[in-house]
Coordinates of N, CA and C in Angstrom, one line a residue:
M1425 N 0.8 -1.2 0.0 CA 0.0 0.0 0.0 C 0.9 1.3 0.0
K1426 N 2.0 1.2 0.8 CA 2.9 2.3 0.8 C 3.5 2.6 -0.6
L1427 N 3.7 1.5 -1.3 CA 4.3 1.7 -2.7 C 3.3 2.4 -3.6
I1428 N 2.0 2.2 -3.5 CA 1.0 2.9 -4.3 C 1.0 4.3 -3.9
Y1429 N 1.1 4.7 -2.6 CA 1.1 6.1 -2.2 C 2.4 6.8 -2.7
C1430 N 3.5 6.1 -2.7 CA 4.7 6.7 -3.2 C 4.6 6.9 -4.7
L1431 N 4.0 6.0 -5.5 CA 3.9 6.1 -6.9 C 2.9 7.3 -7.3
V1432 N 1.8 7.4 -6.5 CA 0.9 8.5 -6.7 C 1.5 9.8 -6.4
A1433 N 2.3 9.9 -5.3 CA 3.0 11.1 -4.9 C 4.0 11.5 -6.0
L1434 N 4.7 10.5 -6.6 CA 5.7 10.8 -7.6 C 5.0 11.3 -8.9
L1435 N 3.9 10.7 -9.2 CA 3.1 11.1 -10.4 C 2.6 12.6 -10.2
L1436 N 2.1 12.9 -9.1 CA 1.6 14.3 -8.8 C 2.8 15.2 -8.8
F1437 N 3.9 14.8 -8.3 CA 5.1 15.7 -8.4 C 5.5 16.0 -9.8
L1438 N 5.5 14.9 -10.6 CA 5.9 15.1 -12.0 C 4.9 16.0 -12.8
L1439 N 3.6 15.9 -12.5 CA 2.6 16.7 -13.2 C 2.8 18.2 -12.8
Q1440 N 3.3 18.5 -11.6 CA 3.5 19.8 -11.2 C 4.9 20.3 -11.6
A1441 N 5.8 19.5 -11.7 CA 7.2 19.9 -12.0 C 7.4 20.2 -13.5
V1442 N 6.7 19.4 -14.4 CA 6.9 19.6 -15.8 C 5.9 20.6 -16.3
P1443 N 6.3 21.8 -16.8 CA 5.3 22.8 -17.3 C 4.5 22.3 -18.5
G1444 N 3.3 22.5 -18.4 CA 2.4 22.1 -19.5 C 2.0 20.7 -19.6
L1445 N 2.5 19.9 -18.8 CA 2.1 18.4 -18.8 C 0.7 18.3 -18.3
G1446 N -0.2 17.8 -19.1 CA -1.6 17.6 -18.6 C -2.5 18.8 -19.0
L1447 N -1.9 19.9 -19.5 CA -2.8 21.0 -19.9 C -3.2 20.8 -21.4
P1448 N -4.5 21.2 -21.7 CA -4.9 21.1 -23.1 C -4.1 22.0 -24.0
K1449 N -4.1 21.7 -25.3 CA -3.4 22.5 -26.3 C -3.8 23.9 -26.4
D1450 N -5.1 24.2 -26.3 CA -5.6 25.5 -26.4 C -5.2 26.4 -25.2
T1451 N -5.1 25.7 -24.0 CA -4.7 26.5 -22.8 C -3.2 26.8 -22.9
L1452 N -2.4 25.8 -23.4 CA -1.0 26.1 -23.6 C -0.7 27.2 -24.6
R1453 N -1.5 27.3 -25.7 CA -1.4 28.3 -26.6 C -1.7 29.7 -26.0
C1454 N -2.8 29.7 -25.2 CA -3.2 30.9 -24.6 C -2.1 31.4 -23.6
V1455 N -1.6 30.5 -22.8 CA -0.5 30.9 -21.8 C 0.7 31.3 -22.6
G1456 N 1.0 30.7 -23.7 CA 2.2 31.0 -24.5 C 2.1 32.5 -25.0
Y1457 N 0.9 33.0 -25.2 CA 0.7 34.3 -25.7 C 0.4 35.3 -24.5
H1458 N 0.8 34.8 -23.3 CA 0.6 35.6 -22.1 C -0.8 36.0 -21.8
G1459 N -1.7 35.0 -22.1 CA -3.1 35.2 -22.0 C -3.6 34.6 -20.6
F1460 N -4.9 34.9 -20.4 CA -5.5 34.4 -19.2 C -6.8 33.7 -19.6
C1461 N -7.2 32.7 -18.8 CA -8.4 31.9 -19.1 C -9.6 32.4 -18.3
F1462 N -10.7 32.9 -18.9 CA -11.8 33.3 -18.1 C -13.0 32.4 -18.4
R1463 N -13.9 32.2 -17.4 CA -15.0 31.4 -17.6 C -16.1 32.0 -18.5
S1464 N -16.2 33.3 -18.5 CA -17.2 34.0 -19.3 C -16.9 34.0 -20.8
K1465 N -17.8 34.1 -21.6 CA -17.6 34.1 -23.1 C -17.0 35.5 -23.5
S1466 N -17.2 36.5 -22.8 CA -16.6 37.8 -23.1 C -15.5 38.2 -22.1
C1467 N -14.5 38.9 -22.6 CA -13.4 39.3 -21.7 C -13.7 40.6 -21.1
P1468 N -13.3 40.8 -19.8 CA -13.4 42.1 -19.1 C -12.4 43.1 -19.7
E1469 N -12.7 44.3 -19.5 CA -11.7 45.4 -19.9 C -10.5 45.3 -19.1
P1470 N -9.4 45.5 -19.5 CA -8.9 45.8 -20.8 C -8.4 44.6 -21.7
F1471 N -9.1 43.5 -21.5 CA -8.7 42.3 -22.2 C -9.5 42.1 -23.5
A1472 N -8.9 41.4 -24.4 CA -9.6 41.1 -25.7 C -9.6 39.6 -25.9
A1473 N -10.6 39.0 -26.5 CA -10.7 37.5 -26.7 C -9.7 37.1 -27.7
F1474 N -9.0 36.0 -27.5 CA -8.0 35.5 -28.4 C -8.0 34.0 -28.4
G1475 N -9.2 33.4 -28.6 CA -9.3 32.0 -28.7 C -10.0 31.3 -27.4
T1476 N -9.7 30.1 -27.2 CA -10.3 29.3 -26.1 C -9.3 28.7 -25.2
C1477 N -9.8 28.2 -24.1 CA -9.0 27.5 -23.1 C -9.7 26.3 -22.6
S1478 N -9.0 25.4 -21.9 CA -9.6 24.2 -21.3 C -10.6 23.5 -22.2
W1479 N -10.1 23.0 -23.3 CA -10.9 22.3 -24.3 C -12.1 23.0 -24.7
R1480 N -12.0 24.3 -25.0 CA -13.0 25.2 -25.5 C -14.1 25.5 -24.5
Q1481 N -13.8 25.3 -23.2 CA -14.7 25.5 -22.1 C -14.6 27.0 -21.6
K1482 N -13.5 27.6 -21.8 CA -13.2 29.0 -21.3 C -12.7 29.8 -22.5
T1483 N -12.7 31.1 -22.2 CA -12.2 32.1 -23.2 C -10.8 32.5 -22.9
C1484 N -9.9 32.5 -23.9 CA -8.6 33.0 -23.7 C -8.6 34.6 -23.9
C1485 N -8.1 35.3 -23.0 CA -8.2 36.8 -23.0 C -6.7 37.3 -22.9
I1486 N -6.4 38.2 -23.8 CA -5.1 38.9 -23.6 C -5.2 40.3 -23.3
D1487 N -4.3 40.9 -22.6 CA -4.3 42.2 -22.1 C -4.0 43.2 -23.2
T1488 N -4.9 44.1 -23.5 CA -4.7 45.0 -24.6 C -3.8 46.2 -24.2
T1489 N -3.5 46.4 -22.9 CA -2.7 47.5 -22.5 C -1.2 47.0 -22.5
S1490 N -0.9 45.8 -22.8 CA 0.5 45.3 -22.8 C 1.0 45.4 -24.2
N1491 N 2.2 44.8 -24.4 CA 2.8 44.8 -25.7 C 2.3 43.6 -26.6
F1492 N 1.4 42.9 -26.1 CA 0.9 41.7 -26.8 C -0.4 41.9 -27.5
H1493 N -0.4 42.8 -28.5 CA -1.6 43.1 -29.2 C -1.7 42.2 -30.4
T1494 N -3.0 41.9 -30.8 CA -3.2 41.0 -31.9 C -2.8 41.7 -33.2
C1495 N -2.5 40.9 -34.2 CA -2.0 41.4 -35.5 C -3.0 42.3 -36.1
Q1496 N -4.3 42.0 -36.1 CA -5.4 42.7 -36.7 C -5.5 44.1 -36.0
D1497 N -5.3 44.1 -34.7 CA -5.4 45.4 -33.9 C -4.4 46.4 -34.4
E1498 N -3.2 45.8 -34.8 CA -2.1 46.7 -35.2 C -2.1 47.0 -36.7
G1499 N -3.2 46.5 -37.4 CA -3.3 46.8 -38.8 C -2.6 45.9 -39.8
G1500 N -2.3 44.7 -39.2 CA -1.6 43.7 -40.1 C -2.4 42.5 -40.4
H1501 N -1.8 41.6 -41.1 CA -2.5 40.3 -41.6 C -1.6 39.2 -41.2
C1502 N -2.2 38.1 -40.6 CA -1.5 36.9 -40.2 C -1.3 36.0 -41.5
V1503 N -0.1 35.6 -41.7 CA 0.2 34.8 -42.8 C 1.1 33.6 -42.4
P1504 N 1.0 32.5 -43.1 CA 1.9 31.3 -42.8 C 3.4 31.6 -43.0
P1505 N 4.3 30.9 -42.4 CA 5.7 31.2 -42.5 C 6.3 31.1 -43.9
K1506 N 5.6 30.3 -44.8 CA 6.2 30.2 -46.2 C 5.9 31.5 -47.0
I1507 N 5.1 32.4 -46.6 CA 4.8 33.6 -47.3 C 5.8 34.7 -46.8
K1508 N 6.4 35.4 -47.7 CA 7.3 36.5 -47.4 C 6.6 37.8 -47.2
C1509 N 7.0 38.5 -46.1 CA 6.4 39.8 -45.9 C 7.3 40.9 -46.5
L1510 N 6.6 41.9 -47.1 CA 7.4 43.1 -47.6 C 7.7 43.9 -46.3
Q1511 N 6.8 44.0 -45.4 CA 7.0 44.7 -44.2 C 6.3 44.0 -43.0
E1512 N 7.1 43.5 -42.0 CA 6.6 42.8 -40.9 C 6.0 43.8 -39.9
Q1513 N 5.0 43.4 -39.2 CA 4.3 44.2 -38.2 C 4.4 43.4 -36.8
V1514 N 4.4 44.1 -35.7 CA 4.4 43.5 -34.4 C 3.0 43.2 -34.1
G1515 N 2.7 42.0 -33.7 CA 1.3 41.6 -33.3 C 1.2 40.1 -33.2
L1516 N 0.2 39.6 -32.4 CA 0.0 38.2 -32.2 C -0.9 37.6 -33.3
C1517 N -0.6 36.4 -33.7 CA -1.4 35.7 -34.7 C -2.0 34.4 -34.0
P1518 N -3.1 33.9 -34.4 CA -3.7 32.8 -33.7 C -2.8 31.5 -33.8
H1519 N -2.1 31.4 -34.9 CA -1.2 30.3 -35.0 C 0.2 30.7 -34.6
R1520 N 0.9 30.0 -33.7 CA 2.1 30.5 -33.1 C 3.2 30.7 -34.1
E1521 N 3.3 29.9 -35.1 CA 4.4 30.0 -36.1 C 4.1 31.0 -37.2
W1522 N 2.9 31.5 -37.3 CA 2.6 32.5 -38.3 C 3.2 33.8 -38.0
K1523 N 3.3 34.7 -38.9 CA 3.8 36.0 -38.7 C 2.9 37.1 -39.1
C1524 N 3.0 38.3 -38.5 CA 2.2 39.4 -38.8 C 2.8 40.3 -39.8
C1525 N 2.1 40.5 -40.9 CA 2.7 41.3 -42.0 C 1.8 42.6 -42.2
M1526 N 2.5 43.7 -42.5 CA 1.8 44.9 -42.8 C 1.5 44.8 -44.3
E1527 N 2.4 44.4 -45.1 CA 2.2 44.2 -46.6 C 2.7 42.9 -47.0
V1528 N 2.0 42.2 -47.8 CA 2.4 40.8 -48.3 C 2.9 40.9 -49.7

């Protein structure tokens, strides 16, 4: 019985020690963009909706007063990495590997 308790304790330790282990992909993406998960469908001020969290159960909200603005808010367009930008723009895109372009 003590062996089972030790194994469970070790498993819980590993789940806490390894970042992102056990978290849904949409939650990891939200956290990667410095977002917060809210239960409501709309984000409180000064946050803006930026996808979902917890297997689409919550809304991912990013702070609009920080440097992490969405690409569209900055006047850009999100494009896949294979497309070359004439002028890159600072801003977040829904897909992590995509880039924000002012002109394509």
